[in-house]
Coordinates of C-alpha atoms in Angstrom, one line a residue:
M1 CA -3.1 -20.5 -25.9
D2 CA -5.1 -22.4 -23.6
L3 CA -5.0 -22.4 -19.8
R4 CA -2.3 -25.2 -19.6
Q5 CA 0.3 -23.2 -21.7
L6 CA -0.7 -20.0 -19.7
W7 CA 0.5 -21.6 -16.6
S8 CA 3.5 -22.6 -18.3
E9 CA 4.3 -19.3 -19.6
L10 CA 3.5 -17.8 -16.2
K11 CA 5.9 -20.3 -14.4
L12 CA 8.7 -19.7 -16.6
H13 CA 8.5 -15.7 -17.9
N14 CA 6.9 -14.1 -15.0
P15 CA 8.9 -11.6 -13.0
Q16 CA 8.0 -12.2 -9.6
L17 CA 8.0 -15.8 -9.9
T18 CA 12.0 -15.4 -11.2
S19 CA 12.7 -12.9 -8.5
L20 CA 11.5 -15.8 -6.2
R21 CA 13.5 -18.6 -8.0
E22 CA 16.4 -16.6 -7.4
N23 CA 15.9 -15.5 -4.2
Y24 CA 15.8 -19.1 -3.0
L25 CA 18.4 -20.2 -4.9
S26 CA 20.6 -17.4 -3.1
V27 CA 19.7 -18.7 0.1
K28 CA 20.5 -22.4 -1.0
A29 CA 24.1 -21.2 -2.2
T30 CA 24.7 -19.9 1.7
V31 CA 23.7 -23.8 3.1
P32 CA 27.4 -24.9 1.8
Q33 CA 28.9 -21.7 3.0
I34 CA 27.9 -22.4 6.7
A35 CA 28.8 -26.5 6.5
A36 CA 32.5 -25.5 5.3
P37 CA 35.1 -25.4 8.2
A38 CA 35.9 -22.1 9.3
N39 CA 39.4 -20.6 7.6
P40 CA 42.5 -21.3 9.0
Q41 CA 44.6 -18.4 10.0
L42 CA 48.2 -18.1 8.8
G43 CA 50.3 -15.6 10.8
L44 CA 53.9 -14.2 10.3
V45 CA 56.0 -12.6 12.8
W46 CA 59.8 -11.2 12.1
S47 CA 61.0 -9.3 15.2
G48 CA 63.5 -7.2 15.7
M49 CA 63.6 -5.3 19.0
P50 CA 66.4 -3.4 21.7
P51 CA 66.7 -6.0 24.3
N52 CA 65.6 -3.7 27.0
S53 CA 62.2 -2.5 24.8
P54 CA 59.0 -3.7 26.5
L55 CA 58.4 -4.9 23.1
G56 CA 61.5 -7.3 22.2
L57 CA 60.7 -10.7 22.0
G58 CA 63.2 -13.8 22.8
G59 CA 67.1 -13.2 23.9
A60 CA 69.6 -10.7 22.6
N61 CA 72.2 -11.8 20.2
A62 CA 75.7 -10.2 19.6
N63 CA 74.5 -7.0 18.7
D64 CA 71.9 -6.4 21.3
I65 CA 69.1 -7.4 18.9
S66 CA 66.4 -9.1 20.2
S67 CA 65.7 -11.6 17.4
N68 CA 62.6 -14.6 17.4
N69 CA 60.8 -15.1 14.5
S70 CA 57.8 -17.4 13.9
I71 CA 55.3 -18.5 11.6
S72 CA 52.0 -20.2 13.1
I73 CA 48.9 -21.7 11.6
A74 CA 45.9 -21.3 13.3
Q75 CA 42.5 -23.4 12.7
P76 CA 39.0 -22.9 14.6
F77 CA 36.3 -25.0 14.8
Q78 CA 33.3 -25.3 16.8
F79 CA 32.1 -27.9 18.9
P80 CA 30.8 -31.0 17.1
G81 CA 27.3 -30.9 15.6
K82 CA 27.2 -27.1 15.6
K83 CA 27.8 -26.6 11.9
S84 CA 25.8 -29.2 10.5
L85 CA 22.6 -28.2 12.6
A86 CA 23.2 -24.9 11.4
S87 CA 23.5 -25.5 8.0
E88 CA 20.3 -28.1 8.2
I89 CA 18.7 -24.5 9.7
A90 CA 20.0 -22.9 6.9
N91 CA 18.9 -25.8 3.9
T92 CA 14.9 -25.9 5.9
S93 CA 14.4 -22.1 5.6
A94 CA 15.8 -22.4 1.9
E95 CA 12.6 -25.3 1.6
S96 CA 10.5 -22.6 3.1
L97 CA 11.3 -20.3 0.5
L98 CA 10.7 -22.8 -2.1
A99 CA 7.4 -23.8 -0.8
Q100 CA 6.7 -19.9 -0.5
S101 CA 7.6 -19.4 -4.2
E102 CA 5.5 -22.4 -5.1
A103 CA 2.2 -20.7 -3.3
S104 CA 2.8 -17.3 -5.0
Y105 CA 2.7 -19.4 -8.2
L106 CA -0.6 -20.8 -7.8
S107 CA -2.3 -17.3 -6.3
L108 CA -0.5 -16.1 -9.4
G109 CA -2.5 -18.7 -11.4
A110 CA -5.5 -18.0 -10.0
Q111 CA -5.6 -14.7 -11.0
L112 CA -4.8 -16.1 -14.7
S113 CA -7.3 -18.4 -14.8
T114 CA -9.7 -15.4 -13.5
L115 CA -8.3 -13.0 -16.3
Y116 CA -8.5 -16.1 -18.8
Y117 CA -12.3 -17.0 -18.3
S118 CA -13.3 -13.3 -18.2
A119 CA -11.8 -13.0 -21.6
L120 CA -13.5 -16.5 -22.9
S121 CA -17.0 -14.9 -21.8
A122 CA -16.1 -11.7 -23.3
Q123 CA -15.2 -13.7 -26.3
K124 CA -18.9 -15.6 -26.5
Q125 CA -20.5 -12.7 -25.2
L126 CA -19.1 -11.0 -28.3
E127 CA -20.4 -14.0 -30.3
V128 CA -23.9 -13.4 -28.9
S129 CA -24.2 -9.7 -29.5
K130 CA -23.3 -10.5 -33.3
E131 CA -25.8 -13.0 -33.3
V132 CA -28.6 -10.3 -31.5
V133 CA -27.5 -8.1 -34.0
A134 CA -28.1 -11.2 -37.0
R135 CA -31.8 -11.3 -35.3
F136 CA -32.4 -7.4 -35.5
E137 CA -31.7 -7.4 -39.0
L138 CA -34.2 -10.5 -39.7
V139 CA -37.1 -8.4 -37.6
K140 CA -36.0 -5.6 -39.3
N141 CA -36.5 -7.1 -42.6
V142 CA -39.8 -8.2 -41.2
S143 CA -40.9 -5.0 -40.6
R144 CA -40.0 -3.4 -43.6
A145 CA -41.9 -5.4 -45.8
R146 CA -44.7 -5.0 -43.4
Y147 CA -44.5 -1.3 -43.6
A148 CA -44.2 -1.5 -47.4
N149 CA -47.5 -3.6 -47.7
N150 CA -49.1 -1.2 -45.1
S151 CA -49.4 -3.7 -42.9
A152 CA -47.0 -2.4 -39.7
A153 CA -46.2 1.3 -39.0
Y154 CA -43.0 2.8 -40.1
V155 CA -41.9 3.5 -36.1
E156 CA -41.7 -0.3 -35.9
F157 CA -38.7 -0.6 -38.3
L158 CA -37.1 2.5 -36.5
N159 CA -37.5 0.9 -33.3
T160 CA -36.0 -2.2 -34.4
Q161 CA -32.9 -0.1 -36.0
V162 CA -32.6 1.8 -32.5
A163 CA -32.0 -1.4 -30.8
Q164 CA -29.8 -2.8 -33.3
S165 CA -27.7 -0.1 -33.1
A166 CA -27.7 -0.7 -29.3
A167 CA -26.8 -4.2 -29.8
I168 CA -23.6 -3.0 -31.7
A169 CA -22.7 -0.5 -29.3
D170 CA -22.4 -3.2 -26.9
Q171 CA -20.0 -4.9 -28.8
F172 CA -17.3 -1.9 -29.0
N173 CA -17.6 -2.1 -24.9
I174 CA -16.8 -5.6 -24.9
E175 CA -14.1 -5.3 -27.4
K176 CA -12.3 -2.9 -24.9
Q177 CA -12.9 -5.5 -22.0
L178 CA -11.3 -8.1 -24.4
Q179 CA -8.3 -5.7 -25.1
T180 CA -8.1 -4.6 -21.4
A181 CA -7.6 -9.0 -20.3
Y182 CA -5.4 -9.5 -23.4
R183 CA -3.2 -6.7 -21.9
S184 CA -3.2 -7.9 -18.3
I185 CA -2.6 -11.6 -19.4
N186 CA 0.0 -10.7 -21.2
Q187 CA 1.6 -8.7 -18.0
L188 CA 1.0 -11.6 -16.0
I189 CA 3.2 -14.2 -18.1
G190 CA 6.0 -11.9 -18.6
R191 CA 5.2 -10.6 -22.2
D192 CA 4.8 -7.1 -23.4
P193 CA 1.1 -5.7 -22.9
R194 CA 0.7 -4.7 -26.4
E195 CA 1.8 -8.2 -27.9
K196 CA -1.1 -9.7 -29.8
I197 CA -2.6 -12.7 -28.2
T198 CA -5.3 -15.7 -29.0
L199 CA -6.8 -17.7 -26.5
S200 CA -8.5 -21.2 -26.8
G201 CA -10.6 -23.4 -24.5
N202 CA -13.5 -25.4 -24.7
V203 CA -15.6 -24.2 -21.5
Q204 CA -17.4 -27.4 -21.6
Q205 CA -14.6 -29.3 -21.0
A206 CA -12.7 -27.3 -19.0
I207 CA -14.1 -28.7 -15.3
R208 CA -13.1 -32.5 -14.8
M209 CA -14.6 -34.3 -11.9
V210 CA -14.5 -32.1 -8.7
P211 CA -13.5 -33.9 -5.5
T212 CA -15.7 -34.0 -2.9
L213 CA -14.9 -30.8 0.4
M214 CA -12.9 -33.5 2.1
E215 CA -11.1 -34.6 -0.3
L216 CA -9.6 -30.9 -1.0
E217 CA -9.8 -30.5 2.8
N218 CA -7.4 -33.4 3.1
Y219 CA -5.2 -32.7 0.2
A220 CA -4.8 -29.0 1.1
E221 CA -3.6 -30.3 5.0
T222 CA -1.1 -32.4 3.5
S223 CA 0.0 -30.7 0.2
H224 CA -0.7 -27.1 0.2
P225 CA 2.5 -25.1 -0.6
L226 CA 1.7 -22.7 2.6
L227 CA 1.0 -25.3 5.0
R228 CA 4.5 -27.2 3.7
S229 CA 6.6 -23.3 4.1
S230 CA 4.8 -23.2 7.5
Q231 CA 5.8 -26.6 8.9
L232 CA 9.4 -26.3 7.5
D233 CA 9.2 -22.9 9.1
V234 CA 8.5 -25.2 12.2
D235 CA 10.9 -27.7 11.6
A236 CA 13.6 -24.5 11.2
A237 CA 12.8 -23.2 14.9
R238 CA 12.8 -26.3 16.2
K239 CA 16.4 -27.1 15.3
G240 CA 17.3 -23.4 16.3
V241 CA 16.2 -24.5 19.9
S242 CA 18.6 -27.0 19.6
L243 CA 21.6 -24.9 18.5
A244 CA 20.8 -22.1 20.8
R245 CA 21.3 -24.7 23.4
K246 CA 24.7 -26.0 22.3
A247 CA 25.6 -22.7 22.6
Y248 CA 26.5 -23.5 26.0
L249 CA 29.3 -25.8 24.6
P250 CA 32.7 -24.4 24.1
D251 CA 34.6 -24.1 20.7
F252 CA 38.3 -24.7 19.9
Q253 CA 41.3 -23.6 18.2
I254 CA 44.5 -25.4 17.4
I255 CA 47.8 -23.4 16.5
G256 CA 50.8 -24.9 15.1
S257 CA 53.9 -22.5 15.5
S258 CA 57.9 -22.6 14.3
Y259 CA 60.2 -20.5 15.8
T260 CA 63.7 -19.5 14.5
P261 CA 66.2 -17.1 15.8
R262 CA 66.9 -15.5 12.9
G263 CA 64.9 -14.1 9.6
P264 CA 63.1 -16.4 7.8
F265 CA 64.4 -14.8 4.6
A266 CA 67.9 -15.3 5.7
S267 CA 70.4 -17.8 5.0
N268 CA 71.2 -20.2 8.0
N269 CA 68.6 -19.9 10.2
G270 CA 69.6 -22.5 12.9
A271 CA 67.8 -24.5 14.8
L272 CA 64.0 -24.5 14.6
F273 CA 61.6 -24.7 17.6
Y274 CA 58.0 -26.0 17.3
Q275 CA 54.8 -25.7 19.6
L276 CA 51.3 -26.6 19.4
E277 CA 48.5 -24.9 21.0
F278 CA 45.1 -25.9 21.6
D279 CA 42.5 -23.2 22.6
I280 CA 39.1 -23.7 24.1
V281 CA 36.6 -21.0 23.8
I282 CA 34.7 -20.8 26.7
P283 CA 31.1 -19.2 27.6
L284 CA 31.5 -17.0 30.6
Y285 CA 29.9 -14.2 31.9
F286 CA 27.2 -16.4 34.1
F287 CA 26.1 -17.9 30.8
M288 CA 23.6 -14.6 30.3
K289 CA 24.2 -14.6 26.2
E290 CA 23.7 -18.2 26.0
K291 CA 20.5 -18.1 28.8
Y292 CA 18.8 -15.2 26.4
G293 CA 20.0 -16.6 23.1
V294 CA 17.8 -20.1 24.2
E295 CA 15.0 -17.8 25.6
Q296 CA 14.7 -16.0 22.0
A297 CA 14.8 -19.6 20.2
I298 CA 12.1 -20.9 22.2
R299 CA 9.7 -17.9 21.8
K300 CA 10.7 -18.0 18.1
Q301 CA 9.3 -21.5 18.0
A302 CA 5.9 -20.6 20.0
S303 CA 5.6 -17.6 17.5
V304 CA 6.2 -20.0 14.5
E305 CA 4.0 -22.8 16.0
A306 CA 1.0 -20.2 16.5
S307 CA 1.5 -18.7 12.8
N308 CA 1.4 -22.8 11.6
I309 CA -1.9 -23.2 13.3
A310 CA -3.5 -20.0 12.2
N311 CA -2.2 -20.5 8.8
R312 CA -3.7 -24.6 8.6
Q313 CA -7.0 -23.0 9.5
Q314 CA -7.2 -19.7 7.4
I315 CA -6.4 -22.9 4.5
I316 CA -9.2 -24.8 5.4
L317 CA -11.8 -21.9 5.8
G318 CA -10.3 -20.9 2.3
V319 CA -11.1 -24.4 0.9
T320 CA -14.7 -24.3 2.7
N321 CA -15.5 -20.9 1.2
A322 CA -14.4 -21.5 -2.3
Y323 CA -16.3 -24.4 -2.4
T324 CA -19.4 -23.0 -1.6
A325 CA -18.8 -20.2 -4.1
Y326 CA -18.3 -23.3 -6.7
E327 CA -21.4 -24.9 -5.8
Q328 CA -23.5 -21.3 -5.8
A329 CA -22.2 -20.6 -8.9
K330 CA -22.7 -24.1 -10.6
N331 CA -26.3 -24.2 -9.4
R332 CA -27.2 -20.5 -10.9
M333 CA -25.4 -21.7 -14.2
Q334 CA -27.6 -24.7 -14.5
F335 CA -30.5 -23.1 -13.3
I336 CA -30.4 -20.3 -16.4
R337 CA -29.0 -22.9 -18.9
D338 CA -31.9 -25.4 -18.0
S339 CA -34.8 -22.9 -17.2
Q340 CA -34.7 -19.5 -18.3
L341 CA -32.8 -19.8 -21.4
S342 CA -35.4 -22.3 -23.3
Q343 CA -38.1 -20.1 -22.0
A344 CA -36.8 -17.1 -23.1
D345 CA -35.7 -18.5 -26.8
A346 CA -39.1 -20.1 -26.8
A347 CA -40.8 -16.6 -26.2
Y348 CA -38.6 -14.8 -28.7
K349 CA -39.6 -17.9 -31.0
V350 CA -43.6 -17.4 -30.6
S351 CA -43.5 -13.6 -30.9
L352 CA -41.6 -13.7 -34.1
A353 CA -44.0 -16.4 -35.9
Q354 CA -47.0 -14.3 -34.5
Y355 CA -45.2 -11.3 -36.0
S356 CA -44.9 -12.4 -39.1
N357 CA -48.1 -13.9 -39.9
N358 CA -50.6 -11.6 -38.1
G359 CA -48.3 -8.0 -37.8
Q360 CA -49.6 -8.4 -33.8
G361 CA -47.4 -7.8 -31.1
F362 CA -44.4 -6.1 -32.2
N363 CA -43.5 -5.0 -28.7
D364 CA -43.8 -8.1 -27.3
L365 CA -41.3 -9.2 -30.0
L366 CA -38.8 -6.5 -29.3
T367 CA -39.3 -7.8 -25.5
A368 CA -38.7 -11.1 -25.9
Q369 CA -35.5 -10.4 -28.3
N370 CA -34.0 -8.4 -25.4
Q371 CA -35.0 -10.5 -22.9
L372 CA -33.4 -13.8 -24.9
R373 CA -30.3 -11.4 -25.1
L374 CA -30.1 -10.8 -21.4
I375 CA -30.5 -14.6 -20.6
Q376 CA -27.9 -15.4 -23.5
N377 CA -25.6 -13.2 -21.9
Q378 CA -26.1 -14.0 -18.1
L379 CA -25.4 -17.6 -19.1
T380 CA -22.3 -16.7 -20.2
V381 CA -21.1 -14.7 -17.4
A382 CA -22.3 -17.7 -15.2
E383 CA -20.7 -20.3 -17.2
S384 CA -17.6 -18.2 -16.5
D385 CA -18.1 -17.6 -13.1
V386 CA -17.9 -21.3 -12.6
L387 CA -15.0 -22.0 -14.1
Q388 CA -13.3 -18.8 -12.2
T389 CA -14.6 -20.5 -9.0
Y390 CA -13.5 -23.7 -10.1
A391 CA -10.1 -22.6 -10.8
V392 CA -10.0 -20.5 -7.6
L393 CA -11.3 -23.8 -5.4
M394 CA -8.4 -26.0 -6.9
V395 CA -5.9 -23.2 -6.2
A396 CA -7.4 -22.9 -2.8
A397 CA -6.4 -26.5 -2.0
G398 CA -3.0 -26.4 -3.5
R399 CA -3.6 -27.5 -6.9
E400 CA -3.5 -26.5 -10.2
P401 CA -6.9 -26.4 -11.9
F402 CA -6.2 -28.7 -15.0

């Protein structure tokens, strides 16, 4: 799989992202519940009390039993605008959670990109190590031939063999690093860490045209999921202040009742009497609860707005630092590739030619060979660093690195 496929698997199967998505859908499901009208209340009264009882209702009948039975339906409702505003706050909070889940997706994607490019680097180092072993085999053959012709000491052949064994041992360490990277990648994309995985990618084509620092900062300010989530929290807090102020407004209740002098399940119930009641729930007690509710909402709004400013500053600082790290990694890679590698390769070829022709300079040949191997590994690591810092830079700006 390449990086794009890995990110797709991450989005679909990572357990942490799945949990965040389900949490968002759970909160989203509360929005229509908040917007729905309050449930009506159905009341049924069937009284039969002695006429002199303090709980007796209505007048006495022929049997000196008080009977006054009723059925009522009560429908409470809030002052117009309260429920709609509360549902808007819940919906805004849900969208903020969605933006946070997108930010988590980018953060996990940055980890995945780092592991991916580290694995590609290890794969490249493994190839370099195999080339080194092959070059040592060439040197070993030359030293063996010269020893057979009495033109070189046997210790030169032994030293070459020891150096080749060390290069083979390096392969084992690199393969161990690869297995660790594969297991970590599998874990991130929601697979069993023991599953086999094959990574592919063209390092040279991995980086497209990198935007300027100003373009990345502008993009981050307008599109970064964390800033979008922070701004949604600010909107929800401002609506919370408006809702808190609406607490000064009364709520209402309408009750419709019907009365009959006999039980509701008996025949000949007689005349029915109807009643319509309208209640107002008035906020009393000197508006203390409402006053402090408004103060709480205002304080929360101020806190969220300050957090929004801090988040914006942190995102911009992160983009700047990531851009600096990318530029440094790119310059280092270019220096190794354009200067050090060509010099090390030329030194190795000259040393090999001299040793093959006149038998002199064996130590110089081993030094040149080791230096070439070191530079090749440094270039592989530098290329991986460039790709990793590029991925981190794109994520810092709120973008996918492809």
